Every structure is written in C-alpha cells, then in structure tokens.
XYZ file of C-alpha atoms in Angstrom:
397
model
C 13.133 -30.674 92.316
C 12.142 -34.050 90.526
C 14.596 -36.401 92.019
C 11.839 -37.243 95.021
C 8.429 -37.333 93.839
C 6.783 -35.141 96.726
C 3.637 -37.126 95.811
C 4.909 -40.829 96.733
C 3.798 -42.398 99.909
C 5.770 -41.989 103.188
C 8.437 -44.436 103.203
C 8.529 -47.144 106.080
C 11.750 -49.168 105.739
C 15.394 -48.146 105.900
C 16.007 -49.387 102.259
C 13.237 -47.028 101.043
C 14.539 -44.282 102.804
C 18.559 -44.668 101.624
C 17.171 -45.046 98.123
C 15.341 -42.019 98.254
C 18.285 -40.080 99.715
C 20.522 -41.267 97.023
C 18.139 -40.318 94.309
C 18.008 -36.587 95.520
C 21.841 -36.326 96.067
C 22.609 -35.118 92.485
C 19.861 -32.633 92.819
C 21.369 -31.422 95.790
C 24.910 -31.205 94.328
C 23.163 -29.055 91.619
C 21.591 -26.721 93.830
C 24.639 -26.644 96.288
C 25.739 -23.101 95.254
C 22.403 -21.515 95.365
C 21.785 -23.229 98.843
C 25.195 -21.418 100.008
C 24.290 -17.939 98.556
C 20.858 -18.154 100.252
C 22.445 -19.383 103.314
C 19.642 -21.430 104.245
C 17.570 -24.541 102.495
C 15.005 -23.248 99.972
C 11.535 -24.438 100.917
C 11.566 -26.943 97.988
C 14.533 -28.514 99.231
C 13.326 -28.857 102.779
C 10.146 -30.548 100.846
C 12.356 -32.690 99.128
C 14.149 -33.765 102.072
C 11.079 -34.418 103.913
C 9.729 -36.696 101.309
C 12.887 -38.761 101.573
C 11.626 -39.726 105.211
C 14.739 -38.635 106.862
C 13.145 -36.625 109.482
C 10.737 -39.293 110.161
C 13.625 -42.072 110.164
C 13.853 -41.850 114.457
C 10.074 -42.364 115.165
C 9.415 -45.557 116.961
C 7.225 -48.103 115.189
C 4.481 -47.840 117.903
C 4.268 -43.891 116.919
C 4.168 -45.098 113.183
C 7.716 -44.529 112.235
C 10.074 -46.730 110.638
C 12.343 -46.700 113.738
C 15.847 -46.883 111.791
C 18.771 -48.142 113.939
C 21.848 -45.690 114.191
C 23.711 -47.402 111.519
C 21.029 -47.100 109.024
C 20.437 -43.589 109.855
C 23.892 -42.968 109.552
C 23.959 -44.246 106.107
C 21.027 -41.963 105.325
C 22.892 -38.880 106.355
C 25.851 -39.917 104.431
C 24.011 -39.970 101.262
C 22.399 -36.737 101.538
C 25.581 -35.155 102.504
C 27.223 -36.895 99.407
C 25.042 -34.195 97.626
C 25.456 -31.366 99.877
C 26.976 -31.196 103.155
C 24.498 -28.021 104.169
C 21.595 -30.210 103.618
C 22.928 -33.282 105.036
C 23.587 -31.276 108.264
C 19.982 -29.919 108.433
C 18.987 -33.457 107.779
C 20.720 -34.640 110.436
C 19.519 -32.140 112.968
C 16.055 -32.554 111.874
C 15.924 -36.155 112.063
C 16.341 -35.881 115.775
C 12.616 -35.304 116.295
C 11.936 -38.842 116.397
C 14.654 -39.452 118.859
C 13.564 -36.805 121.428
C 10.129 -38.476 121.511
C 11.669 -41.347 123.654
C 12.377 -38.757 126.213
C 8.628 -37.578 126.375
C 5.520 -39.197 127.251
C 3.842 -41.310 124.369
C 0.626 -39.197 124.109
C 2.579 -36.145 124.667
C 4.615 -37.099 121.657
C 1.632 -38.124 119.561
C -0.024 -34.344 120.114
C 3.205 -32.635 119.550
C 4.214 -34.530 116.255
C 0.755 -34.899 114.064
C 3.128 -35.586 111.512
C 6.316 -37.827 111.552
C 7.956 -35.522 108.847
C 8.243 -32.538 111.278
C 11.820 -31.236 111.985
C 13.361 -30.220 115.113
C 16.324 -27.435 115.271
C 18.029 -25.802 118.506
C 21.036 -25.681 120.722
C 21.393 -28.508 123.559
C 23.680 -26.475 125.519
C 22.160 -24.366 128.443
C 21.790 -20.821 126.918
C 18.832 -19.373 128.501
C 16.903 -19.234 132.005
C 13.880 -21.333 132.726
C 11.792 -19.897 135.859
C 9.740 -22.825 137.498
C 5.741 -21.696 137.206
C 2.737 -23.697 137.826
C 2.362 -26.362 135.257
C 5.756 -25.803 133.540
C 8.377 -23.145 133.050
C 8.839 -19.488 131.673
C 11.827 -19.645 128.946
C 13.888 -16.841 128.029
C 17.449 -16.844 126.451
C 19.473 -16.483 123.309
C 20.943 -19.669 121.633
C 23.579 -19.888 118.891
C 23.954 -22.343 116.155
C 20.396 -23.127 115.409
C 21.044 -25.388 112.360
C 17.741 -25.873 110.366
C 15.794 -23.215 112.569
C 14.705 -21.393 109.141
C 12.579 -24.369 108.517
C 11.953 -26.135 111.599
C 8.576 -27.044 113.324
C 10.007 -27.315 116.797
C 12.984 -25.590 118.714
C 14.506 -27.662 121.571
C 16.752 -25.395 123.724
C 19.164 -26.168 126.965
C 18.461 -23.574 129.959
C 19.556 -23.121 133.536
C 16.612 -23.934 136.111
C 15.407 -21.104 138.637
C 12.603 -21.662 141.393
C 11.516 -18.469 143.078
C 14.291 -16.639 141.399
C 17.121 -18.990 142.967
C 19.112 -21.120 140.770
C 18.423 -24.866 141.270
C 21.277 -27.219 141.944
C 22.925 -29.687 139.480
C 23.367 -33.287 140.362
C 24.403 -33.848 143.927
C 24.238 -30.292 144.667
C 27.072 -29.541 142.113
C 26.873 -26.587 139.704
C 23.235 -25.540 138.212
C 20.813 -27.746 136.935
C 19.524 -27.629 133.502
C 16.676 -28.690 131.347
C 15.541 -28.961 127.887
C 12.397 -27.177 126.366
C 10.768 -27.801 123.291
C 8.944 -24.591 121.934
C 6.867 -24.470 118.532
C 9.029 -22.474 115.891
C 6.293 -19.721 116.158
C 7.418 -18.676 119.604
C 10.987 -18.054 118.377
C 12.541 -15.080 116.964
C 15.472 -16.125 114.310
C 18.502 -13.740 113.790
C 20.461 -13.334 110.633
C 23.879 -13.916 112.141
C 25.208 -17.010 109.926
C 27.644 -15.388 107.908
C 30.310 -18.181 108.148
C 33.251 -19.775 106.531
C 31.292 -22.668 105.502
C 28.284 -24.994 106.099
C 26.457 -21.431 104.958
C 23.663 -23.377 103.659
C 22.467 -24.847 107.278
C 21.391 -21.566 108.321
C 22.417 -22.305 111.546
C 21.478 -18.690 113.063
C 21.155 -17.289 116.587
C 17.784 -17.352 117.820
C 15.651 -16.027 120.916
C 12.958 -16.804 122.996
C 11.377 -14.262 125.091
C 9.048 -15.180 128.364
C 7.364 -18.215 126.427
C 5.217 -20.575 128.781
C 6.517 -24.217 128.060
C 4.303 -26.922 129.727
C 6.360 -29.234 131.681
C 5.325 -32.327 129.177
C 7.197 -30.474 126.535
C 10.218 -30.596 128.698
C 13.127 -33.500 128.849
C 16.249 -34.927 130.367
C 18.419 -37.258 128.423
C 18.795 -39.081 131.852
C 15.092 -39.754 131.783
C 13.578 -42.201 129.005
C 9.984 -41.794 129.460
C 8.584 -43.975 126.984
C 10.424 -46.241 124.590
C 12.929 -48.908 124.937
C 16.035 -50.465 122.934
C 18.723 -48.904 121.247
C 17.451 -45.620 120.510
C 15.975 -44.941 123.928
C 19.617 -43.930 124.906
C 20.822 -40.654 126.163
C 23.532 -39.936 123.179
C 21.448 -41.259 120.667
C 21.353 -37.894 118.948
C 25.217 -37.618 118.267
C 25.554 -41.063 116.576
C 24.573 -40.266 113.158
C 26.741 -36.942 112.976
C 29.634 -38.757 111.143
C 27.462 -39.193 108.418
C 28.029 -35.742 107.372
C 31.608 -35.955 107.352
C 31.877 -39.244 105.466
C 29.430 -38.049 102.836
C 31.373 -34.920 102.045
C 34.819 -36.827 101.959
C 33.208 -39.695 99.406
C 31.971 -36.821 97.069
C 35.682 -35.108 97.051
C 37.246 -38.342 96.434
C 35.004 -39.170 93.653
C 35.107 -35.730 92.044
C 38.949 -35.798 92.374
C 39.271 -39.343 90.518
C 36.449 -38.293 87.749
C 38.599 -35.037 87.285
C 41.871 -36.765 87.121
C 40.593 -39.378 84.240
C 38.929 -36.469 82.126
C 42.089 -34.434 82.443
C 44.338 -37.413 81.226
C 46.296 -37.592 84.458
C 45.490 -41.403 85.301
C 49.430 -42.161 84.836
C 50.708 -39.294 87.013
C 52.363 -40.693 90.129
C 51.510 -37.705 92.309
C 47.834 -38.089 91.395
C 47.826 -41.812 92.081
C 49.619 -41.656 95.402
C 47.504 -38.658 96.898
C 44.268 -40.469 95.548
C 45.199 -43.978 97.123
C 46.354 -42.563 100.476
C 43.247 -40.349 100.893
C 41.065 -43.687 99.833
C 43.064 -45.645 102.674
C 42.040 -42.927 105.266
C 38.649 -42.860 103.969
C 38.052 -46.760 104.268
C 39.878 -46.914 107.800
C 37.878 -43.987 109.184
C 34.281 -45.264 107.815
C 35.135 -48.865 109.220
C 35.997 -47.377 112.778
C 32.579 -45.253 112.503
C 30.344 -48.208 111.602
C 32.494 -50.858 113.640
C 31.847 -48.746 116.573
C 28.235 -48.419 115.917
C 27.666 -52.027 115.230
C 29.330 -53.059 118.439
C 26.993 -50.642 120.313
C 24.259 -52.111 118.471
C 25.129 -55.486 119.210
C 25.189 -54.943 122.961
C 22.069 -52.958 123.214
C 19.724 -55.377 121.135
C 21.071 -58.036 123.390
C 19.486 -56.329 126.171
C 22.676 -54.407 127.484
C 23.399 -50.922 128.172
C 26.182 -48.489 127.508
C 27.880 -49.653 130.616
C 28.278 -53.222 129.212
C 30.540 -51.807 126.526
C 34.219 -52.124 127.427
C 35.937 -48.922 128.086
C 37.860 -49.008 124.693
C 34.382 -49.745 123.003
C 32.717 -46.821 124.686
C 35.494 -44.673 123.747
C 35.382 -45.814 120.341
C 32.087 -43.957 119.462
C 33.314 -40.550 120.261
C 36.612 -41.039 118.816
C 35.276 -42.587 115.670
C 33.080 -39.712 115.166
C 35.601 -36.872 115.925
C 37.992 -38.634 113.569
C 35.718 -38.868 110.818
C 35.362 -34.905 110.799
C 38.899 -34.308 110.789
C 39.841 -37.194 108.179
C 37.121 -35.430 106.001
C 38.985 -32.275 106.139
C 42.214 -34.000 105.894
C 40.954 -35.518 102.652
C 39.692 -32.276 101.083
C 42.628 -30.298 101.979
C 44.782 -32.695 100.202
C 42.645 -33.075 97.262
C 42.605 -29.299 97.173
C 46.124 -29.133 96.895
C 46.443 -31.907 94.352
C 43.861 -29.678 91.931
C 46.263 -26.615 92.673
C 44.959 -23.670 91.132
C 41.629 -25.117 89.451
C 40.408 -25.650 93.125
C 40.453 -21.898 94.098
C 37.731 -20.870 91.532
C 34.321 -20.830 93.032
C 32.668 -23.288 90.721
C 34.826 -25.710 91.843
C 33.134 -27.634 94.766
C 36.456 -28.305 96.180
C 36.286 -24.688 97.426
C 33.083 -25.048 98.989
C 33.844 -28.416 100.546
C 37.079 -27.167 101.812
C 35.113 -24.365 103.786
C 32.319 -26.794 104.872
C 34.467 -29.324 106.368
C 36.735 -26.421 107.974
C 33.364 -25.267 109.603
C 32.191 -28.692 110.832
C 35.367 -29.374 112.424
C 34.824 -26.728 114.697
C 31.775 -28.581 116.018
C 32.144 -29.527 119.787
C 31.969 -33.164 118.561
C 35.165 -32.646 116.441
C 37.141 -30.639 118.957
C 40.082 -31.801 121.256
C 37.925 -32.135 124.234
C 36.491 -35.298 122.982
C 40.034 -36.437 122.985
C 40.157 -35.659 126.834
C 36.657 -37.112 127.330
C 37.664 -40.679 125.999
C 41.105 -40.577 127.556
C 40.014 -39.770 130.888
C 37.265 -42.466 130.769
C 40.127 -44.879 129.713
C 41.681 -43.900 132.821
C 38.939 -43.624 135.185
C 39.311 -39.614 135.451
C 36.981 -37.050 135.040
C 35.800 -36.725 131.472
C 34.956 -32.824 130.168
C 32.107 -33.746 127.967
C 30.284 -36.696 129.721
C 27.408 -36.655 127.148
C 29.473 -37.698 124.341
C 30.174 -41.002 126.359
C 26.465 -41.313 127.471
C 26.824 -39.908 130.947
C 23.912 -37.992 131.618
C 23.978 -36.889 135.447
C 25.017 -33.682 134.313
C 21.570 -33.134 132.800
C 19.857 -32.904 136.237
C-alpha cells in the first residue's frame, strides 16, 4: 500500500495521525472487497495502519506516546472507517493497547510494549478460568469475538478467579470475581470461526488459551489505575472511540449516494433529494451528540473532576450517544440502500457491504437495548445491567 509511507518517522501529534488516517482511507476502500474475502486484515494493511500511528495514539506522553484525547481518537477511527469499517474496527480495538497501560505499573508497560505500535485484541467479558498460583495465575478458556486477534501482539481476556479450586467472590461477596489478563499472542490458539453477516475483515475469531501462566503484573482491573492520571486513566476509556466506526461508514455511504445520484443525473429527483437530506440531518445530529458528550466529559476531567462530577444526564449521554451512532448508521445505510434499489444488491456496490457491516456492528453490546436499560436505570437511581458503560467498575473486583 502506498497511501502511507511505511518509512516515515512515527507521528507524535493528533494532527499528524489524523492526516495519515485520512490519506490511507482511499487505499482501504480499494482493498475492502479483498479484506472481506480474506476475513482478516492482510499483513500489508496492518503495516499501513501501524504507520498511521493509530495503535500508539492512547499511550501516555511519559511512555513516549502522543496521548490523544478521546475526541481526537474518535476522529482517527472515523477517518479509517470511512475507508473500510472492518479496518476501522480493528484499528479501534488495537488502539486500546496504550489505554490498558494506565492500569498496569509503568515499568511493566515499558517492558511489555517496547514498541508503541503494538496491537492488542481480546474479549473483556469473563470467558475463562484463572486459578491463583505463586506469582500470578493459570489461565484456561475459550473466548469469542477476538477482533484483530489474527494480527495482535497481545491478547487481553476476562476470566473468573479461583483460589485453591474455589471461586473467589465478587464485590461485597456478591457473584464471582473476575480479572483481566494479558497474554502474548504466541500463547493463544485462534479458531477460524468468523463466518458472519458483516465486518468479515475484522477477523473476530474465537480463540483459546490453555493452562498459560500469567504473571500478576500482567493482570489488571478497570477499577484500579496503577499509573497515569487525567482523562485517559478512567474505567470506561476503551469504549469512547467506538462510535467513530459507525460515523465513518455512515459518512462514506452518504458521500457515495450523493456522488452516485449526481453521476446518474438525479439531482432534480424529489425522492433522492428528500432521502439524502433526511439522512444528512440524522447524521449531523448523531455526530454532534457523540462529540458533544465526549467534549463535556473531557471538560470535566481536564478540570480535575471525575465521572461522578457529570450530571446524571451528562453521564447517560455517553453510552446513549454511542449506541445511537451505531443504530443511526444502520438506518442511514438501509435507507440509502433502498434509494439505490436494484443497483445496491450487486456485490461490487459498497452499499451491499456497508449494509451487512452496519447490521453486524449493531449486535455489539454497546449498541444493544441493555444500554438503554443501563442509562435509564442510572437516571432513575436503579440498578444498571451494564455498569461499565457508565464507568461503574465495582463489578470488576
């Protein structure tokens, strides 16, 4: 791929990473069909993503990273997803490496990540068993949805804790306690299970880890910041840039539909005009909601506040705007698919792929109805079903 010069020095600013992401997007669009057929990112595409700086953007400055805030990170993911949603999804997942570093000791992070362009994959929900042993844990299990695991350097996985064969209790003695463990990719077996409706190129395969020793220093809890301070050392930080994928594909579909209409001489067609305008209105409102919620959070955190200093409405706006972005992207693509009619059904049309990609990404937990319950319960002082979406992390211990 030539859109990004792989020989260029690593970028150190948000502006440079965003420029490189935008420059790479056209090449990703050209490779989108190939990426989908391969059901994973080709090695040269992974190398091109590394060269944009997307995997390093969450690393703190004291580790040599650019420390992009969540607003800038979302813009980068949006730019890459404009080229190809599967590549954008993998970039979003892989870029969490630097974010996890805040929950590890600093000297441990420096040893684990000798390069800041290392990608991490894995599933955070407990899907395995971690037995306490001297110096750490023995990890065994099988996990689904390992997006980017085919090219990852580290794999992070959630597991239930056991000690002397007995389950350890969760917070307050309720339920079972869990932990997150980071394992080198070489210790992970990937299973070719990713035959899906959409986002095929993300390579989100099942994977297993069998009786692997994980030193205690390679484990983390989102309720325990071990190093770092500020806006990125927060429990829900890894979810903030996710709507960039949805916004990127929605923008791509809108631009494609408009360009197609103009090329076909439909500029004066009433139906085309009204559908495009209605979709643009939904996109603008949704994008404003995402970045508005992120900016308000950023404002509070940079002033020295915490998530608890947000009002109930402001805190609920974060997961709600995220969910709404995914649902709106699917709605926009579906309406534009219908607008294109029969021309949309042929595989050379990107609308076919985007329709399947947006349908698939809407099945992720952050786009499901449990997010509505979580936000609604928070607003009413009741118990949320997915506390982590609001940065409530007691469930992690």
